[in-house]
PDB file of C-alpha atoms in Angstrom:
ATOM      1  CA  MET E 756     108.867 157.450 251.146  1.00 50.00           C
ATOM      2  CA  LYS E 757     109.932 154.012 252.393  1.00 50.00           C
ATOM      3  CA  ILE E 758     113.281 153.819 254.140  1.00 48.00           C
ATOM      4  CA  ILE E 759     115.259 150.626 253.472  1.00 50.00           C
ATOM      5  CA  GLN E 760     117.307 149.422 256.380  1.00 51.00           C
ATOM      6  CA  PHE E 761     120.836 148.314 255.549  1.00 52.00           C
ATOM      7  CA  TYR E 762     122.425 145.816 257.902  1.00 51.00           C
ATOM      8  CA  LYS E 763     125.613 146.987 259.473  1.00 57.00           C
ATOM      9  CA  ASN E 764     127.123 143.599 259.926  1.00 85.00           C
ATOM     10  CA  GLU E 765     126.756 140.125 258.558  1.00 90.00           C
ATOM     11  CA  THR E 766     125.966 138.541 261.923  1.00 91.00           C
ATOM     12  CA  GLN E 767     122.812 140.699 262.222  1.00 93.00           C
ATOM     13  CA  LEU E 768     121.874 139.840 258.608  1.00 94.00           C
ATOM     14  CA  ILE E 769     122.313 136.096 259.236  1.00 95.00           C
ATOM     15  CA  LYS E 770     120.190 136.215 262.407  1.00 94.00           C
ATOM     16  CA  LYS E 771     117.418 138.074 260.577  1.00 95.00           C
ATOM     17  CA  ALA E 772     117.545 135.584 257.687  1.00 95.00           C
ATOM     18  CA  ALA E 773     117.394 132.664 260.134  1.00 95.00           C
ATOM     19  CA  ASN E 774     114.170 134.154 261.499  1.00 94.00           C
ATOM     20  CA  GLN E 775     112.636 134.066 257.979  1.00 93.00           C
ATOM     21  CA  HIS E 776     113.154 137.795 257.287  1.00 94.00           C
ATOM     22  CA  ARG E 777     112.789 137.796 253.478  1.00 95.00           C
ATOM     23  CA  ASP E 778     114.787 140.955 252.836  1.00 95.00           C
ATOM     24  CA  ALA E 779     117.729 139.583 254.811  1.00 95.00           C
ATOM     25  CA  GLN E 780     117.527 136.259 252.923  1.00 95.00           C
ATOM     26  CA  HIS E 781     117.418 138.194 249.670  1.00 95.00           C
ATOM     27  CA  GLN E 782     120.531 140.179 250.625  1.00 95.00           C
ATOM     28  CA  LEU E 783     122.434 137.050 251.605  1.00 96.00           C
ATOM     29  CA  TYR E 784     121.453 135.363 248.369  1.00 97.00           C
ATOM     30  CA  HIS E 785     122.624 138.285 246.261  1.00 95.00           C
ATOM     31  CA  LYS E 786     125.837 138.607 248.191  1.00 95.00           C
ATOM     32  CA  TYR E 787     126.848 134.944 247.803  1.00 97.00           C
ATOM     33  CA  ALA E 788     125.061 133.675 244.659  1.00 96.00           C
ATOM     34  CA  PRO E 789     127.769 134.571 242.098  1.00 95.00           C
ATOM     35  CA  LYS E 790     130.547 132.884 244.140  1.00 95.00           C
ATOM     36  CA  MET E 791     128.383 129.882 244.910  1.00 96.00           C
ATOM     37  CA  LEU E 792     127.374 129.405 241.280  1.00 95.00           C
ATOM     38  CA  SER E 793     131.117 129.210 240.515  1.00 93.00           C
ATOM     39  CA  VAL E 794     131.504 126.549 243.159  1.00 94.00           C
ATOM     40  CA  CYS E 795     128.623 124.474 241.756  1.00 94.00           C
ATOM     41  CA  ARG E 796     129.919 124.998 238.225  1.00 93.00           C
ATOM     42  CA  GLN E 797     133.234 123.391 239.206  1.00 91.00           C
ATOM     43  CA  TYR E 798     131.402 120.132 239.723  1.00 91.00           C
ATOM     44  CA  VAL E 799     128.451 120.366 237.344  1.00 91.00           C
ATOM     45  CA  LYS E 800     129.447 120.992 233.702  1.00 86.00           C
ATOM     46  CA  ASP E 801     126.141 122.379 232.459  1.00 90.00           C
ATOM     47  CA  VAL E 802     125.587 125.886 233.804  1.00 91.00           C
ATOM     48  CA  HIS E 803     121.790 125.436 233.861  1.00 94.00           C
ATOM     49  CA  PHE E 804     122.073 122.371 236.067  1.00 94.00           C
ATOM     50  CA  ALA E 805     124.707 124.150 238.166  1.00 94.00           C
ATOM     51  CA  GLU E 806     122.153 126.965 238.757  1.00 96.00           C
ATOM     52  CA  GLU E 807     119.541 124.396 239.825  1.00 96.00           C
ATOM     53  CA  VAL E 808     122.026 122.840 242.209  1.00 96.00           C
ATOM     54  CA  MET E 809     122.898 126.270 243.618  1.00 97.00           C
ATOM     55  CA  LEU E 810     119.236 127.131 244.168  1.00 97.00           C
ATOM     56  CA  SER E 811     118.596 123.815 245.863  1.00 97.00           C
ATOM     57  CA  ALA E 812     121.644 124.360 248.074  1.00 97.00           C
ATOM     58  CA  PHE E 813     120.507 127.879 248.980  1.00 97.00           C
ATOM     59  CA  LEU E 814     117.107 126.442 249.992  1.00 96.00           C
ATOM     60  CA  LYS E 815     118.888 123.919 252.253  1.00 96.00           C
ATOM     61  CA  MET E 816     121.074 126.699 253.600  1.00 96.00           C
ATOM     62  CA  PHE E 817     118.089 128.865 254.508  1.00 96.00           C
ATOM     63  CA  LEU E 818     116.234 125.901 256.046  1.00 95.00           C
ATOM     64  CA  ASN E 819     119.267 125.100 258.214  1.00 95.00           C
ATOM     65  CA  LEU E 820     120.459 128.616 258.887  1.00 95.00           C
ATOM     66  CA  LYS E 821     119.546 128.382 262.580  1.00 94.00           C
ATOM     67  CA  THR E 822     122.157 125.604 262.919  1.00 94.00           C
ATOM     68  CA  TYR E 823     124.983 127.942 261.890  1.00 94.00           C
ATOM     69  CA  LYS E 824     127.042 128.507 265.038  1.00 92.00           C
ATOM     70  CA  PHE E 825     128.906 131.673 263.971  1.00 91.00           C
ATOM     71  CA  GLU E 826     132.177 129.743 264.207  1.00 90.00           C
ATOM     72  CA  GLY E 827     134.459 130.102 261.255  1.00 88.00           C
ATOM     73  CA  SER E 828     133.626 131.661 257.950  1.00 92.00           C
ATOM     74  CA  PHE E 829     129.970 131.947 256.951  1.00 95.00           C
ATOM     75  CA  GLU E 830     131.029 131.797 253.310  1.00 95.00           C
ATOM     76  CA  GLY E 831     132.920 128.575 254.048  1.00 94.00           C
ATOM     77  CA  TRP E 832     129.788 127.106 255.656  1.00 95.00           C
ATOM     78  CA  ILE E 833     127.697 127.976 252.569  1.00 96.00           C
ATOM     79  CA  ARG E 834     130.435 126.688 250.305  1.00 95.00           C
ATOM     80  CA  ARG E 835     130.429 123.255 251.975  1.00 94.00           C
ATOM     81  CA  ILE E 836     126.644 123.026 251.469  1.00 96.00           C
ATOM     82  CA  MET E 837     127.135 123.875 247.754  1.00 96.00           C
ATOM     83  CA  VAL E 838     129.848 121.206 247.362  1.00 95.00           C
ATOM     84  CA  ASN E 839     127.753 118.555 249.088  1.00 94.00           C
ATOM     85  CA  GLU E 840     124.675 119.427 247.029  1.00 95.00           C
ATOM     86  CA  SER E 841     126.726 119.324 243.811  1.00 93.00           C
ATOM     87  CA  ILE E 842     128.056 115.877 244.703  1.00 91.00           C
ATOM     88  CA  SER E 843     124.551 114.687 245.580  1.00 92.00           C
ATOM     89  CA  PHE E 844     123.282 115.930 242.214  1.00 93.00           C
ATOM     90  CA  LEU E 845     126.014 114.060 240.358  1.00 89.00           C
ATOM     91  CA  ARG E 846     125.256 110.908 242.278  1.00 86.00           C
ATOM     92  CA  LYS E 847     121.553 111.153 241.401  1.00 87.00           C
ATOM     93  CA  GLU E 848     122.182 111.882 237.728  1.00 78.00           C
ATOM     94  CA  LYS E 849     124.539 109.013 237.093  1.00 69.00           C
ATOM     95  CA  GLN E 850     126.596 106.547 238.957  1.00 47.00           C
ATOM     96  CA  ILE E 851     130.099 107.786 239.514  1.00 59.00           C
ATOM     97  CA  PHE E 852     132.705 105.071 239.519  1.00 55.00           C
ATOM     98  CA  PHE E 853     136.103 105.315 241.085  1.00 59.00           C
ATOM     99  CA  ILE E 854     138.518 102.677 239.941  1.00 57.00           C
ATOM    100  CA  GLU E 855     140.819 101.785 242.800  1.00 58.00           C
ATOM    101  CA  GLU E 856     144.252 100.925 241.520  1.00 55.00           C
ATOM    102  CA  ILE E 857     147.444 100.632 243.371  1.00 49.00           C
ATOM    103  CA  THR E 858     149.704 103.028 241.575  1.00 54.00           C
ATOM    104  CA  ASN E 859     153.125 104.245 242.492  1.00 52.00           C
ATOM    105  CA  TYR E 860     152.758 107.988 242.428  1.00 48.00           C
ATOM    106  CA  ASN E 861     154.537 110.941 243.857  1.00 50.00           C
ATOM    107  CA  GLU E 862     152.846 114.074 245.191  1.00 48.00           C
ATOM    108  CA  GLU E 863     155.603 116.094 243.535  1.00 46.00           C
ATOM    109  CA  SER E 864     154.812 114.732 240.082  1.00 44.00           C
ATOM    110  CA  TRP E 865     152.796 117.771 239.146  1.00 44.00           C
ATOM    111  CA  ASN E 866     154.919 120.109 237.039  1.00 46.00           C
ATOM    112  CA  ASN E 867     154.244 123.781 236.735  1.00 47.00           C
ATOM    113  CA  ILE E 868     153.562 124.546 233.127  1.00 46.00           C
ATOM    114  CA  ASN E 869     153.739 128.043 231.781  1.00 46.00           C
ATOM    115  CA  THR E 870     150.598 128.673 229.834  1.00 48.00           C
ATOM    116  CA  GLU E 871     148.561 131.616 228.759  1.00 55.00           C
ATOM    117  CA  LEU E 872     145.212 129.893 228.709  1.00 60.00           C
ATOM    118  CA  GLU E 873     142.099 131.836 229.569  1.00 73.00           C
ATOM    119  CA  VAL E 874     139.959 130.830 232.551  1.00 74.00           C
ATOM    120  CA  GLU E 875     137.315 129.397 230.212  1.00 79.00           C
ATOM    121  CA  GLN E 876     139.911 127.206 228.500  1.00 80.00           C
ATOM    122  CA  ILE E 877     141.234 125.918 231.846  1.00 80.00           C
ATOM    123  CA  GLN E 878     137.671 125.212 232.983  1.00 84.00           C
ATOM    124  CA  GLY E 879     137.136 123.362 229.720  1.00 86.00           C
ATOM    125  CA  LEU E 880     140.185 121.204 230.382  1.00 87.00           C
ATOM    126  CA  ILE E 881     138.962 120.438 233.898  1.00 89.00           C
ATOM    127  CA  ASP E 882     135.497 119.653 232.515  1.00 88.00           C
ATOM    128  CA  SER E 883     137.027 117.170 230.091  1.00 89.00           C
ATOM    129  CA  LEU E 884     138.377 115.060 232.899  1.00 90.00           C
ATOM    130  CA  PRO E 885     136.513 111.852 233.730  1.00 89.00           C
ATOM    131  CA  GLU E 886     133.927 112.483 236.449  1.00 86.00           C
ATOM    132  CA  GLY E 887     135.795 110.840 239.320  1.00 88.00           C
ATOM    133  CA  TYR E 888     139.083 112.526 238.456  1.00 91.00           C
ATOM    134  CA  ARG E 889     137.367 115.921 238.183  1.00 91.00           C
ATOM    135  CA  MET E 890     135.544 115.663 241.488  1.00 91.00           C
ATOM    136  CA  VAL E 891     138.669 114.664 243.418  1.00 93.00           C
ATOM    137  CA  PHE E 892     140.770 117.302 241.604  1.00 94.00           C
ATOM    138  CA  VAL E 893     138.316 120.106 242.384  1.00 92.00           C
ATOM    139  CA  LEU E 894     137.857 119.049 245.999  1.00 93.00           C
ATOM    140  CA  TYR E 895     141.617 118.892 246.502  1.00 95.00           C
ATOM    141  CA  ALA E 896     143.022 121.687 244.300  1.00 91.00           C
ATOM    142  CA  VAL E 897     140.180 124.201 244.414  1.00 89.00           C
ATOM    143  CA  GLU E 898     138.339 123.573 247.694  1.00 90.00           C
ATOM    144  CA  GLY E 899     141.444 122.599 249.669  1.00 91.00           C
ATOM    145  CA  TYR E 900     140.064 119.327 251.088  1.00 93.00           C
ATOM    146  CA  LYS E 901     142.511 116.778 252.430  1.00 94.00           C
ATOM    147  CA  HIS E 902     142.416 113.230 251.062  1.00 94.00           C
ATOM    148  CA  ILE E 903     140.783 111.889 254.209  1.00 94.00           C
ATOM    149  CA  GLU E 904     137.973 114.486 253.840  1.00 93.00           C
ATOM    150  CA  ILE E 905     137.573 113.665 250.142  1.00 92.00           C
ATOM    151  CA  ALA E 906     137.383 109.952 250.940  1.00 92.00           C
ATOM    152  CA  LYS E 907     134.691 110.557 253.540  1.00 92.00           C
ATOM    153  CA  THR E 908     132.698 112.926 251.347  1.00 90.00           C
ATOM    154  CA  LEU E 909     132.752 110.646 248.289  1.00 90.00           C
ATOM    155  CA  GLY E 910     132.603 107.321 250.102  1.00 89.00           C
ATOM    156  CA  ILE E 911     135.915 106.098 248.717  1.00 91.00           C
ATOM    157  CA  SER E 912     139.201 105.088 250.269  1.00 92.00           C
ATOM    158  CA  GLU E 913     141.967 107.588 250.936  1.00 93.00           C
ATOM    159  CA  SER E 914     144.252 105.753 248.518  1.00 93.00           C
ATOM    160  CA  THR E 915     141.578 105.973 245.794  1.00 93.00           C
ATOM    161  CA  SER E 916     141.391 109.712 246.362  1.00 93.00           C
ATOM    162  CA  LYS E 917     145.155 110.028 246.030  1.00 94.00           C
ATOM    163  CA  SER E 918     145.174 107.832 242.915  1.00 93.00           C
ATOM    164  CA  GLN E 919     142.364 109.801 241.280  1.00 94.00           C
ATOM    165  CA  LEU E 920     144.182 113.094 241.986  1.00 94.00           C
ATOM    166  CA  PHE E 921     147.433 111.733 240.563  1.00 94.00           C
ATOM    167  CA  LYS E 922     145.651 110.587 237.392  1.00 93.00           C
ATOM    168  CA  ALA E 923     143.764 113.884 237.072  1.00 93.00           C
ATOM    169  CA  ARG E 924     146.958 115.874 237.361  1.00 93.00           C
ATOM    170  CA  LYS E 925     148.730 113.662 234.860  1.00 93.00           C
ATOM    171  CA  LEU E 926     145.874 113.941 232.347  1.00 93.00           C
ATOM    172  CA  LEU E 927     145.617 117.721 232.833  1.00 91.00           C
ATOM    173  CA  GLN E 928     149.357 118.019 232.313  1.00 91.00           C
ATOM    174  CA  GLN E 929     149.071 116.064 229.055  1.00 90.00           C
ATOM    175  CA  LYS E 930     146.178 118.261 227.914  1.00 87.00           C
ATOM    176  CA  LEU E 931     148.063 121.438 228.844  1.00 85.00           C
ATOM    177  CA  ASN E 932     151.149 120.243 226.961  1.00 85.00           C
ATOM    178  CA  GLN E 933     148.975 119.523 223.955  1.00 84.00           C
ATOM    179  CA  GLN E 934     147.348 122.944 224.176  1.00 78.00           C
ATOM    180  CA  ASN E 935     150.772 124.581 224.391  1.00 76.00           C
ATOM    181  CA  ARG E 936     152.037 122.669 221.360  1.00 76.00           C
ATOM    182  CA  ILE E 937     148.924 123.726 219.399  1.00 74.00           C
ATOM    183  CA  SER E 938     149.236 127.367 220.450  1.00 69.00           C
ATOM    184  CA  ASN E 939     152.953 127.352 219.560  1.00 68.00           C
ATOM    185  CA  GLY E 940     152.207 126.022 216.088  1.00 65.00           C
ATOM    186  CA  ALA E 941     153.528 122.540 216.627  1.00 57.00           C
ATOM    187  CA  ILE E 942     150.316 120.684 215.806  1.00 54.00           C
ATOM    188  CA  GLU E 943     150.616 116.923 215.892  1.00 51.00           C
ATOM    189  CA  ILE E 944     148.675 114.863 213.371  1.00 48.00           C
TER     190      ILE E 944
END
């Protein structure tokens, strides 16, 4: 009977995977794949393309695993690779345009709206945002990037990042209000 070794800690597992140990790579993949598919799905609407992006990002992660310095969260390190690969995919697929406008906006303009939407409905609303709005919104609201990081990642100005976020929030708020009116029976024609 073959005895399967279980790794007692993640550091040992990462080191084994960095040395091309297939079982360790397999374990890391299965541990992080569901979360990382969710990350890719935030950026890439089609789940099949999101899976392709995730697989490509895992390949990059395994090829560069020896560069991981064991500083900070390993999950965070993988997550950044997933985000970057998702953005690269979107750039290759189509040109993403960010319209830079000087707009007077206020960070506090986002109102909390009570809603009972399901996760799938909320994801659908986010998916319906224009590409630039959606990318900035997800980087800021979901990933926790600061505007300066978003600007550097997307190759836009910091003010464009802020403007895109403001517009994304405003559009989402309108869509949520519309959803709430529909669910409350006040359908507008």
